[in-house]
Structures are given as C-alpha cells and as structure tokens.
XYZ file of C-alpha atoms in Angstrom:
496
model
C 100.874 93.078 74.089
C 98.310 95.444 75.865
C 99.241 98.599 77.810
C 99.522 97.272 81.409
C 102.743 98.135 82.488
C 103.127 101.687 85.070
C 106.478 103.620 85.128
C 107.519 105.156 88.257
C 109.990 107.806 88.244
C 111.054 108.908 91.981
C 113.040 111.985 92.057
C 114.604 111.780 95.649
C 117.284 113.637 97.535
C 120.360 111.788 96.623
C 119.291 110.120 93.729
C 116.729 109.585 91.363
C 115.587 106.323 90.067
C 112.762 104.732 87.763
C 111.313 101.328 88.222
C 108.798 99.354 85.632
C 105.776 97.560 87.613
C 103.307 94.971 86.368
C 99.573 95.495 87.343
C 100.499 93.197 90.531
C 102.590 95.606 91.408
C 105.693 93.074 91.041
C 108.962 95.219 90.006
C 110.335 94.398 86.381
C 113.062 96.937 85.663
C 114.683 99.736 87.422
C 117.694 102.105 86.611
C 118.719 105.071 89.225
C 121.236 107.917 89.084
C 122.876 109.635 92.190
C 122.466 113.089 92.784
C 125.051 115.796 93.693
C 123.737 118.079 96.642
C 126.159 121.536 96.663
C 127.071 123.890 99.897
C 127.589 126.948 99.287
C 127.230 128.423 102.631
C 126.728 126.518 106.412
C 123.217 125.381 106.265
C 122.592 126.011 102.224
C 121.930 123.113 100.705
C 121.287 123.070 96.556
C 120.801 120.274 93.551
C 121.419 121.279 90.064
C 118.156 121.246 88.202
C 119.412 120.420 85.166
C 121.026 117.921 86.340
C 117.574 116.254 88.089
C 115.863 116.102 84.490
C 119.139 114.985 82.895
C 119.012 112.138 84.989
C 115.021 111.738 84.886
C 115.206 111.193 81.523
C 118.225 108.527 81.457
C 116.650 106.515 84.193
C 113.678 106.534 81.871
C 115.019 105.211 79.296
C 117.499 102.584 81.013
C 114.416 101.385 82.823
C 112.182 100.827 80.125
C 114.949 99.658 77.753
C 115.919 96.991 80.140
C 112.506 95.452 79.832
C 111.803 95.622 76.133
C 108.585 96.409 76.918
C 108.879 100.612 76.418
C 105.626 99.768 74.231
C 103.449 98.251 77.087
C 103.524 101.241 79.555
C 100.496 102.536 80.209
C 101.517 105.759 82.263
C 104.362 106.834 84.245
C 103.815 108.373 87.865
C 106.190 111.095 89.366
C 107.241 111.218 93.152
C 109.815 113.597 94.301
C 111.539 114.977 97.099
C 109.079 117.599 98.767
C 110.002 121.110 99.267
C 112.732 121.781 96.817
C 112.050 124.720 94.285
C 113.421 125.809 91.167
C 112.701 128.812 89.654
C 113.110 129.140 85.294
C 112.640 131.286 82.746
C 109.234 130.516 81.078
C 110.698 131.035 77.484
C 114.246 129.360 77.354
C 113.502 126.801 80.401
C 116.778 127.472 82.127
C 116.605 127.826 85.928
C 117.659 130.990 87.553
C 119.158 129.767 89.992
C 119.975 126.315 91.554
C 117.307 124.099 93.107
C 117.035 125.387 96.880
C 116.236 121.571 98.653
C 114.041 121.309 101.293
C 117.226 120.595 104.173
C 118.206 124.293 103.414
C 117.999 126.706 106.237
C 119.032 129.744 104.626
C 115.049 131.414 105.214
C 115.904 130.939 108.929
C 115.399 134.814 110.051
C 112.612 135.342 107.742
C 111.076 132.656 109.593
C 111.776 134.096 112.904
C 111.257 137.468 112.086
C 107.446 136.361 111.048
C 106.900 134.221 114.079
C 107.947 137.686 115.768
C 105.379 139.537 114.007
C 102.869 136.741 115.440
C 102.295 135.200 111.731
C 102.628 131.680 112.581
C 99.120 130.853 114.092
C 97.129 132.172 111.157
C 99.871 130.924 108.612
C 99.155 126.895 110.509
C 94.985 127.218 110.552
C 95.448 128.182 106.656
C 97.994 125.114 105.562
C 98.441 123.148 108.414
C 102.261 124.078 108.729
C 104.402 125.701 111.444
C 106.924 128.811 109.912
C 110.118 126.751 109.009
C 112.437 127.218 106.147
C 111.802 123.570 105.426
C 108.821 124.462 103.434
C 108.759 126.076 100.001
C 107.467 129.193 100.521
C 110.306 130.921 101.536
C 113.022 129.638 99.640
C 110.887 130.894 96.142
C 110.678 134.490 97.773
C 114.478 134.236 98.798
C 115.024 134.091 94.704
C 113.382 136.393 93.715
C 114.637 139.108 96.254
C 118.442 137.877 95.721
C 118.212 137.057 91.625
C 119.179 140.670 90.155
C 115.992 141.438 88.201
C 113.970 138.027 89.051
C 111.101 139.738 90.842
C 110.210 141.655 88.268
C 110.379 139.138 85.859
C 108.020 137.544 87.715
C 105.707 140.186 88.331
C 105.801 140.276 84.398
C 104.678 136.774 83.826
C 108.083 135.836 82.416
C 109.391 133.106 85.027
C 107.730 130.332 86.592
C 108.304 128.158 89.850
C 107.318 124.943 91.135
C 108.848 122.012 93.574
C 110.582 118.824 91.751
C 107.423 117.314 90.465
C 106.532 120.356 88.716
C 110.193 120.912 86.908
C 110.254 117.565 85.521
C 106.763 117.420 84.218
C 107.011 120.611 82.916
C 110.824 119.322 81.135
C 109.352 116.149 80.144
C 106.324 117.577 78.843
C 108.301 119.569 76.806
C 106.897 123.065 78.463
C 103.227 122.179 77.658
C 102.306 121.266 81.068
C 102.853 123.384 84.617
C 101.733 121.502 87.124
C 101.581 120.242 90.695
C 99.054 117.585 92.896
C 97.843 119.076 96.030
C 100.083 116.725 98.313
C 103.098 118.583 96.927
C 101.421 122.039 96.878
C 100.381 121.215 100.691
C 103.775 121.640 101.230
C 104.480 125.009 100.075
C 102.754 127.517 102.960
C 101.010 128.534 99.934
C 98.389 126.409 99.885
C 94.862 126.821 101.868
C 94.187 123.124 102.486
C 90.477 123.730 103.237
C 90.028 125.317 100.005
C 92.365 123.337 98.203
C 93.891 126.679 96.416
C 96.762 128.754 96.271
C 96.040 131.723 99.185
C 96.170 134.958 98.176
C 96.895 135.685 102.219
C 99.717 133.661 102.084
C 101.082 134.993 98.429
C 100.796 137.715 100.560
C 102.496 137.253 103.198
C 105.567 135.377 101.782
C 105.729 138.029 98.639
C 104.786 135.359 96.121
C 103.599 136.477 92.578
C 100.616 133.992 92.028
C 101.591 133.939 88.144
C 104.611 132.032 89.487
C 102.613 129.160 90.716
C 101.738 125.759 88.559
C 97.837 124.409 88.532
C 97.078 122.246 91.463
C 95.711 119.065 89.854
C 94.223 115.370 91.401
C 97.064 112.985 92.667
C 95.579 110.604 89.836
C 94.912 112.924 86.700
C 96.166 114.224 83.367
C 99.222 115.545 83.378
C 100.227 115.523 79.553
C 102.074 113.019 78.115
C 106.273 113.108 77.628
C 107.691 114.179 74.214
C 108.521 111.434 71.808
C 112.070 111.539 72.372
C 112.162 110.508 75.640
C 110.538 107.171 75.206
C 110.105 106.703 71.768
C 106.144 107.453 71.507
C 104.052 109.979 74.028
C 103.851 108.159 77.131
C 101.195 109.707 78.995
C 101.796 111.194 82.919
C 98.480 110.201 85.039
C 99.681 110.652 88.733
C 101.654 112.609 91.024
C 102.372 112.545 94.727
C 104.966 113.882 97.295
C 107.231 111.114 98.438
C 105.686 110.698 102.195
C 102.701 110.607 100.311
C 103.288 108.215 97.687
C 104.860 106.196 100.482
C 101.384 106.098 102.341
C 100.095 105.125 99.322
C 102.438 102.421 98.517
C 102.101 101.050 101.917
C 97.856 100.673 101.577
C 96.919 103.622 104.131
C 93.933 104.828 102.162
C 91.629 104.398 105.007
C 91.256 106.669 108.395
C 93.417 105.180 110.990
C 96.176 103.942 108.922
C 99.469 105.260 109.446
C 102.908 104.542 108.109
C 106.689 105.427 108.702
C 109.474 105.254 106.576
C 113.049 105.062 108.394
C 115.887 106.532 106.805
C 118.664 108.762 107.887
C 115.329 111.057 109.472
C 111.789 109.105 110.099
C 109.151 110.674 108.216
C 105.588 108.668 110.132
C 102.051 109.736 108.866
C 98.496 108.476 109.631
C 95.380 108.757 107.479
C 92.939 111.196 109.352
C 89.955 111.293 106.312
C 88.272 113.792 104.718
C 88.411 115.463 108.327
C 91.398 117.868 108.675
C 92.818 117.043 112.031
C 93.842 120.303 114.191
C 97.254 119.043 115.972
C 97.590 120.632 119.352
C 100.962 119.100 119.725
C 102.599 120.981 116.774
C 102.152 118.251 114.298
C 101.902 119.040 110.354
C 98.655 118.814 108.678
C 99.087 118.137 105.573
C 97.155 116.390 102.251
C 97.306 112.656 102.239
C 95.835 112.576 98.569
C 93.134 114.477 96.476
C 91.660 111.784 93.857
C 88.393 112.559 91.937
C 88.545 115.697 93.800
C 87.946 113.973 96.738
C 90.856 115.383 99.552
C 91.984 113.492 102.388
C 94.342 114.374 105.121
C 97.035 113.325 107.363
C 98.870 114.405 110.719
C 102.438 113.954 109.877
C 105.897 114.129 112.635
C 109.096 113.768 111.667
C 112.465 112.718 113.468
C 115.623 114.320 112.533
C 118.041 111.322 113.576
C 117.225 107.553 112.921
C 119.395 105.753 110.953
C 121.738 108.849 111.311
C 121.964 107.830 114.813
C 123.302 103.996 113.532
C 125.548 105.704 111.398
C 127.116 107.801 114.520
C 128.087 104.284 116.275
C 130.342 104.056 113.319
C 131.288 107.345 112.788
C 131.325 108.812 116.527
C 132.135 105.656 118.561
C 134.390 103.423 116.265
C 131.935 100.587 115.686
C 132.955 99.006 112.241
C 131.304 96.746 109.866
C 128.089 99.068 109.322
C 124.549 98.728 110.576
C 125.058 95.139 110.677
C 127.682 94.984 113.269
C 126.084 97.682 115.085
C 123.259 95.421 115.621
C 124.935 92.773 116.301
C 127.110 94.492 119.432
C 123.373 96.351 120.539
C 121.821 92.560 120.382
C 125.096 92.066 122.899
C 123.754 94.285 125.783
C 122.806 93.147 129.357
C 119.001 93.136 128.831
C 118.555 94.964 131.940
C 120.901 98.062 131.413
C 118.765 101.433 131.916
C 121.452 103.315 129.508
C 119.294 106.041 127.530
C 120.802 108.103 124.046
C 118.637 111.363 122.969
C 120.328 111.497 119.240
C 119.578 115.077 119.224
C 122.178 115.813 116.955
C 120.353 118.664 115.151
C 118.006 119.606 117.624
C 114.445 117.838 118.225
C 111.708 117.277 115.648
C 107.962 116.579 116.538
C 106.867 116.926 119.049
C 109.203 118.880 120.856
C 110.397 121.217 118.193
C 113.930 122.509 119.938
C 116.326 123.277 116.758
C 118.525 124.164 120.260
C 118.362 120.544 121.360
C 121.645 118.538 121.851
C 122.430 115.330 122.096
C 122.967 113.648 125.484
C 123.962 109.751 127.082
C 121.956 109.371 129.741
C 121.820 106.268 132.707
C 125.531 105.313 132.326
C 126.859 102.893 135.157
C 130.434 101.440 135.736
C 129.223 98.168 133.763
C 127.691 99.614 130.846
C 129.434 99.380 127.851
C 129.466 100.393 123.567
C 126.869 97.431 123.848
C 124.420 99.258 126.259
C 125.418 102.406 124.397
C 124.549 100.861 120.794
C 121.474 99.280 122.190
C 119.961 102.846 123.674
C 120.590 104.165 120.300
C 118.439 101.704 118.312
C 115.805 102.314 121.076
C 115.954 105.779 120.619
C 114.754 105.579 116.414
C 111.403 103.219 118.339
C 110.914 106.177 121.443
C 110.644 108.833 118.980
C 108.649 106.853 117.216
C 106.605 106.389 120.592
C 106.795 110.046 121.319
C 104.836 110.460 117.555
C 102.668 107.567 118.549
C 101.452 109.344 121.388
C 101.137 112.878 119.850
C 98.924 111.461 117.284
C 96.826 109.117 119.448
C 95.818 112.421 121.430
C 94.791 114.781 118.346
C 93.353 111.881 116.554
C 92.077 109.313 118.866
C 89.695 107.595 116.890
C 92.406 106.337 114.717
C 93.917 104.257 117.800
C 91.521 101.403 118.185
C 91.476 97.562 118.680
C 93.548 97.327 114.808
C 95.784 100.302 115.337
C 99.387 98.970 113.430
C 102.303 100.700 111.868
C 103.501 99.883 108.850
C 107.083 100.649 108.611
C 110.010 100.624 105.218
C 112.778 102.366 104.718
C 116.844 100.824 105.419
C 116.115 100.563 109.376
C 113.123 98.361 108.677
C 114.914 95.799 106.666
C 116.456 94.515 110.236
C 113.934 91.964 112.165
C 115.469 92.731 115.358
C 115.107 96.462 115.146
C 111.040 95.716 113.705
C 110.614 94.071 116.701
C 111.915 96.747 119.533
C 109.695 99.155 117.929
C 106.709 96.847 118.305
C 107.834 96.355 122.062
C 108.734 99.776 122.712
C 105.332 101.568 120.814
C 103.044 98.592 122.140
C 101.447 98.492 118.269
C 102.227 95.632 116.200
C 104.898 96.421 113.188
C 103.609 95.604 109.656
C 107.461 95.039 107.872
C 106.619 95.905 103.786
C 109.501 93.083 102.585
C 109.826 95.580 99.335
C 111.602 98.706 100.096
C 111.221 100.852 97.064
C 107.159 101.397 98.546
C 107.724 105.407 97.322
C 108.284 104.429 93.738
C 105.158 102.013 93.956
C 102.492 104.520 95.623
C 103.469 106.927 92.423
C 103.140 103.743 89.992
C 99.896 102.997 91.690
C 98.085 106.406 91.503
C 99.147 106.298 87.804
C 97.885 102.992 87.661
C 94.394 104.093 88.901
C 94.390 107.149 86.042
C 95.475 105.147 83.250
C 92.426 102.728 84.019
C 94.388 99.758 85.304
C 92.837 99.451 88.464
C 88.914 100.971 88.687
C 89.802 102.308 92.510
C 91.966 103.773 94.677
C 90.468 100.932 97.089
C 91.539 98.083 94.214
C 94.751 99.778 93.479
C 95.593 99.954 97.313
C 94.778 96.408 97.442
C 98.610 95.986 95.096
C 100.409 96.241 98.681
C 103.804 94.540 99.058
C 104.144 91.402 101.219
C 105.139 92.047 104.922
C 105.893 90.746 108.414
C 103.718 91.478 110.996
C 105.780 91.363 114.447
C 103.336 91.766 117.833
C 104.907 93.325 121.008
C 106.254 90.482 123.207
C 107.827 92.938 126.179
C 105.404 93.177 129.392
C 103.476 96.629 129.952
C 105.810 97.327 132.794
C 109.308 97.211 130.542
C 107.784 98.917 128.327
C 106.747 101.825 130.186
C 109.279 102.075 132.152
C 111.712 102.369 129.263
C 109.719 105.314 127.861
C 109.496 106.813 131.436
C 113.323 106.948 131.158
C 113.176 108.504 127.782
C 110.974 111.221 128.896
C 113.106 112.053 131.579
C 116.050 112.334 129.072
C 114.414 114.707 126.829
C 114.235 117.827 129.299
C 117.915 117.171 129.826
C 119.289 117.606 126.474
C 117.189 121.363 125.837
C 119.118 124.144 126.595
C-alpha cells in the first residue's frame, strides 16, 4: 500500500489523543489518554511532562495499531496546548520542574510590576500580545529564578525550554530535534512577529537566555522523524501548529476574512487578517495564523473565559440536572419575550473588556421570570460575547466583514442546533456548524499532509474541510439589537 495515511497527535489540556486520517481527511483510528493537571498553590496550575510524552507515545501506538496500517503513514503532525513550558536538562532529558500550563497565574506581579514600569506598549507592537501570565514568557523566567542553580545552567548552555510541541518532538525525536513553528513561538512574548525571530529586547526584558530557546521552523516542514521504537520504523514529523491555529486550519480559514471559533469551557474565535499584521485598538491579540514556505500570515484573536463553563454552572450553581442537554431543553422553555440578561463573568472579562476584577451578575429579572429565562440568558451570553468579538474585529479589520462574512464554529457547544442558531441570530453572520469535532487534530494532520507531499497546497489541503451546517439569522434587526443593547448595558454593571 502507498504512504497516504497522516497521523495527528493533539496534545491538549486534559488529555491527549492521536487520530489516523486518510488523504480525504475521513478519520480511521484514534486512541486518547486523560491528563492530570496538579495545584499546588491558588492559581498554579501544572501537568507532569513526563507524563505528556508517556501518553504521546501510547496514543501513538494504540492509534496506528488499531488500523493495521502503522506502514502507510506518511507523516504525523503535532498540535498542542499553547503556552505551557517545560524546562529539561539538555543531557539526561528530565524536566526541572513540572510543566507550568498556560491557565497558571503565578507570573501575576511580574506582569503588573512591568505594566507599572510602562513595558506593555512596546512589549504588544513587538509580538502582538498584552503582559499576562497566560503567555510563556514569564512562566520560563519564573524557573529559572526559583530552580536552585537553573539559571546558571542555562546561561551555560546545559538546559533547554520550549512549549508542548517542542517537548514532545524533541522526546520523540529522541533529542535530535529542538524545535518550534512560529504559531506556537507567537505565543511566547518572545517572539518579534514582524521579523519572525526570537527578540533579543524581549529576552531582555523577561531575563530569557536565548540558548534556551528551540529553532522557529515553517508550520509545514521537517521536523525529524520519531525513533524506531515508537512506531516500528522512522515516521517522519512534517507539521506543527498551536491548537487555535491548527483549528483555523482544520476549519479552511486560509484566506483573509475567514474567521473561526471553537466553544469549549472558554471560546477561543480567530479571523484570518493576511500577510498584513492587523494593529488591534481594542486590545485584541495579534498573533501568527501560519508561516508555510516562509510565507507568514496573521490573525486577530479574542478569547472568552466562560462558555460552556457557563452551561455547566446551570448544573452546578442552579440545580439543573441531566447536563447540557436538559439545560437546553428548560432554556428552549423560556417566554420568548423575557429581557432576563446573565454576564458569566465568573473569572473576570476576556476580550474586549479585559477586567480580571469582573464578576458575574443576573441582570433584567421580573416576578415571572424563571430558571427558564435564567438558562436561556446564559446560552445567549456564550453568542453576545461572541458579538462583542464580532464587533471588536469588524472595527480593526473591516475589510474582512463583507457581503460573505461567516463564522465557522466546533467545539462541544456547537454540536447543539439550537444553540448554532442563537448565535447566528444574535451576531447577524450566518454559522458554518463543522459536523466533525476533532477539527484541531485535522488542521495538524493537514499541514503534515501538505509537507509530506500529499496535497501540492495549502489551498488543496484546505480544500479537506469537514462537512457542516450552515444556519442564516432568522431574528429581525430590531430583536437583535435590542438584545445586545441589553447586554451592553449589563457589562458596566458587573466591573467593580
């Protein structure tokens, strides 16, 4: 049989999982491990790196073994959770410390004390980030200043660092290859995103040894091949991306304009600005959408810190039993006229607002609204942040909003109809619905489908999208704006 078979390993933030595609991008085989996440401390948050390439490799395997066809792959392609770093020891490969993940606010004052110091303008025109301990910076720093002796180890060329992508290629690789793509490394407040390099400003700044760093290769390019024992033969690596980014990928946004969002417990929503880095002036991330044949394009990016956390609260805050399902089922129950409003700001308020201070708040409550009314305003709120994003992006990047503006939406939240369809009413774009969730796992399979030689594009390879629903806004102009004129309201109310 000929090599046409791409391997996807996604190394996510509770679990990490390999699935086997076919050149039609149709899934074959998968396997997937959960992942422990450790506390030590309020707002720490760790992953045992071990652990991660421990389960890399078994998922590997089980995936490929499942198929019988471990001799038809043609390359694997690596997506991972963005941010996390791991620091090891460049001669015995053991980390020095756990995996700091990207949730982990432990960098908090370092943060603030730079912002202080009037850091944060110059530190966004060079990578297109805002001073958070969310990004990776930071948290490598924090080692090596807590480690007894790590920093100068480092300084001596003796230890090495780099986020998920880079541990396991590096493990798999069996040490021959350090390594990272540009989406990842755009992720690190490292990174100068106009000259696609580490910054010696910013090693600078954050206290970084650049002998630390990996290489910052191509999304689609040759990342060394696995040792034998892993899958039997060398299996070569030929493309990397950040999960957001592989998402994007996944879901066919190659083009200017395009934009995706992927609801979860948090909504991560991105949109394809070119080869022209877009300046946000409403404190969106600029960040690499993919660098193939050197070639970079960007994206603006906004998160949301609540979606389906906030479906999970009806349960969890409010009694509602039976999961998502029944929640949707008792917000599907609510007088279609109620004016009820929920701001989920249950830690704080991401793009565009920005207030880690924020609270959350019910807003619009009468003597005949109900856990219906309530449960309804919370599924509304996951498609007015999304509106709120909508909006911040149409103003810093306006030419991307034209006559075939749509958002293509995955993730658990997207697999309900109902839900698809408020956001279309409550955004006023029409909702492309991928019907195959696992879209991170297949933007990684199809960059390393495009550097193996399996597709001769990015354009043919993007053409491998899943099938989807399109839903088209039915609710009038004046519903619709008047339910986001009661969200905007709300906002104010919940920042202290």
């Amino acid at each position: 049989m000929a090599q046409d078979l791409i391997l996807a390993l996604d190394q996510g933030t509770t679990s990490t999982r390999a699935i086997l595609f076919d050149r039609a991008g149709q899934p074959l085989a998968e396997a997937s491990r959960p992942l422990r996440q450790s506390y030590p401390r309020d707002g720490w948050v760790e992953h045992d790196a071990e652990e991660i390439h421990a389960a890399c490799v078994a998922v590997l395997r089980e995936a490929t073994e499942a198929s019988g066809r471990a001799a038809d792959v043609a390359a694997i392609g690596v997506t991972n959770q963005r941010e996390t770093v791991v620091i090891w020891d460049k001669a015995t490969g053991r980390p020095i410390h756990p995996a700091i993940v990207w949730q982990d606010r432990r960098t908090a004052e370092v943060c603030a004390r730079l912002k202080a110091e009037g850091h944060e303008p110059r530190v966004t025109e060079v990578t297109g980030l805002l001073l958070d301990p969310y990004f990776s910076g930071t948290k490598i720093a924090w080692i090596l200043d807590k480690v007894p002796g790590a920093r100068a180890r480092a300084e001596a060329g003796e230890l090495l660092a780099g986020t998920m992508d880079t541990w396991v290629i590096w493990r798999l690789t069996g040490g021959r290859v350090h390594a990272t793509d540009a989406t990842n490394a755009s992720r690190t407040l490292l990174f100068d995103i106009d000259a696609q390099d580490w910054s010696p400003e910013m090693l600078d700044l954050f206290d970084v040894p650049a002998s630390l760093l990996p290489k910052v290769l191509d999304c689609v390019d040759d990342y060394g091949a696995t040792q034998t024992q892993v899958l039997g033969r060398e299996t070569p690596i030929r493309g990397v991306a950040g999960d957001q980014q592989a998402a994007l990928m996944g879901q066919g946004c190659i083009a200017p304009g395009q934009m995706k969002a992927t609801y979860g417990t948090g909504c991560f929503m991105l949109i394809n600005t070119g080869e022209a880095r877009c300046v946000s002036r409403a404190r969106l991330l600029t960040t690499v959408a993919a660098r193939v044949g050197g070639k970079t394009t960007y994206a603006l990016e906004g998160s949301i810190f609540v979606a389906g956390a906030a479906i999970q609260w009806l349960g969890e805050g409010l009694g509602v039993t039976g999961g998502p399902r029944a929640a949707e089922a008792l917000a599907r129950a609510a007088k279609p006229d109620h004016a009820v409003v929920v701001v989920p700001a249950f830690t704080g308020l991401g793009a565009p607002w920005w207030d880690a201070e924020a609270r959350g708040g019910i807003f619009g409550l009468t003597r005949d609204a109900g856990l219906p009314e309530i449960a309804a305003a919370t599924f509304d709120s996951c498609a007015l942040q999304s509106r709120d994003l909508i909006e911040a992006m149409r103003a810093d990047a306006p030419s991307a909003f034209g006559d075939a503006a749509q958002l293509r939406i995955d993730g658990g939240m997207s697999q309900s109809a109902w839900f698809s369809q408020r956001l279309a009413d409550l955004t006023g774009l029409p909702v492309r619905r991928a019907r195959y969730q696992e879209i991170t796992a297949l933007g990684a399979a199809l960059f390393a489908g495009v550097g193996a030689g399996l597709y001769g594009s990015l354009e043919e390879a993007a053409e491998v999208s899943p099938a989807a629903d399109t839903l088209s806004p039915a609710l009038d102009t004046h519903a619709r704006e008047a339910a986001y004129a009661r969200w905007l309201d709300a906002v104010p109310r919940v920042r202290l």
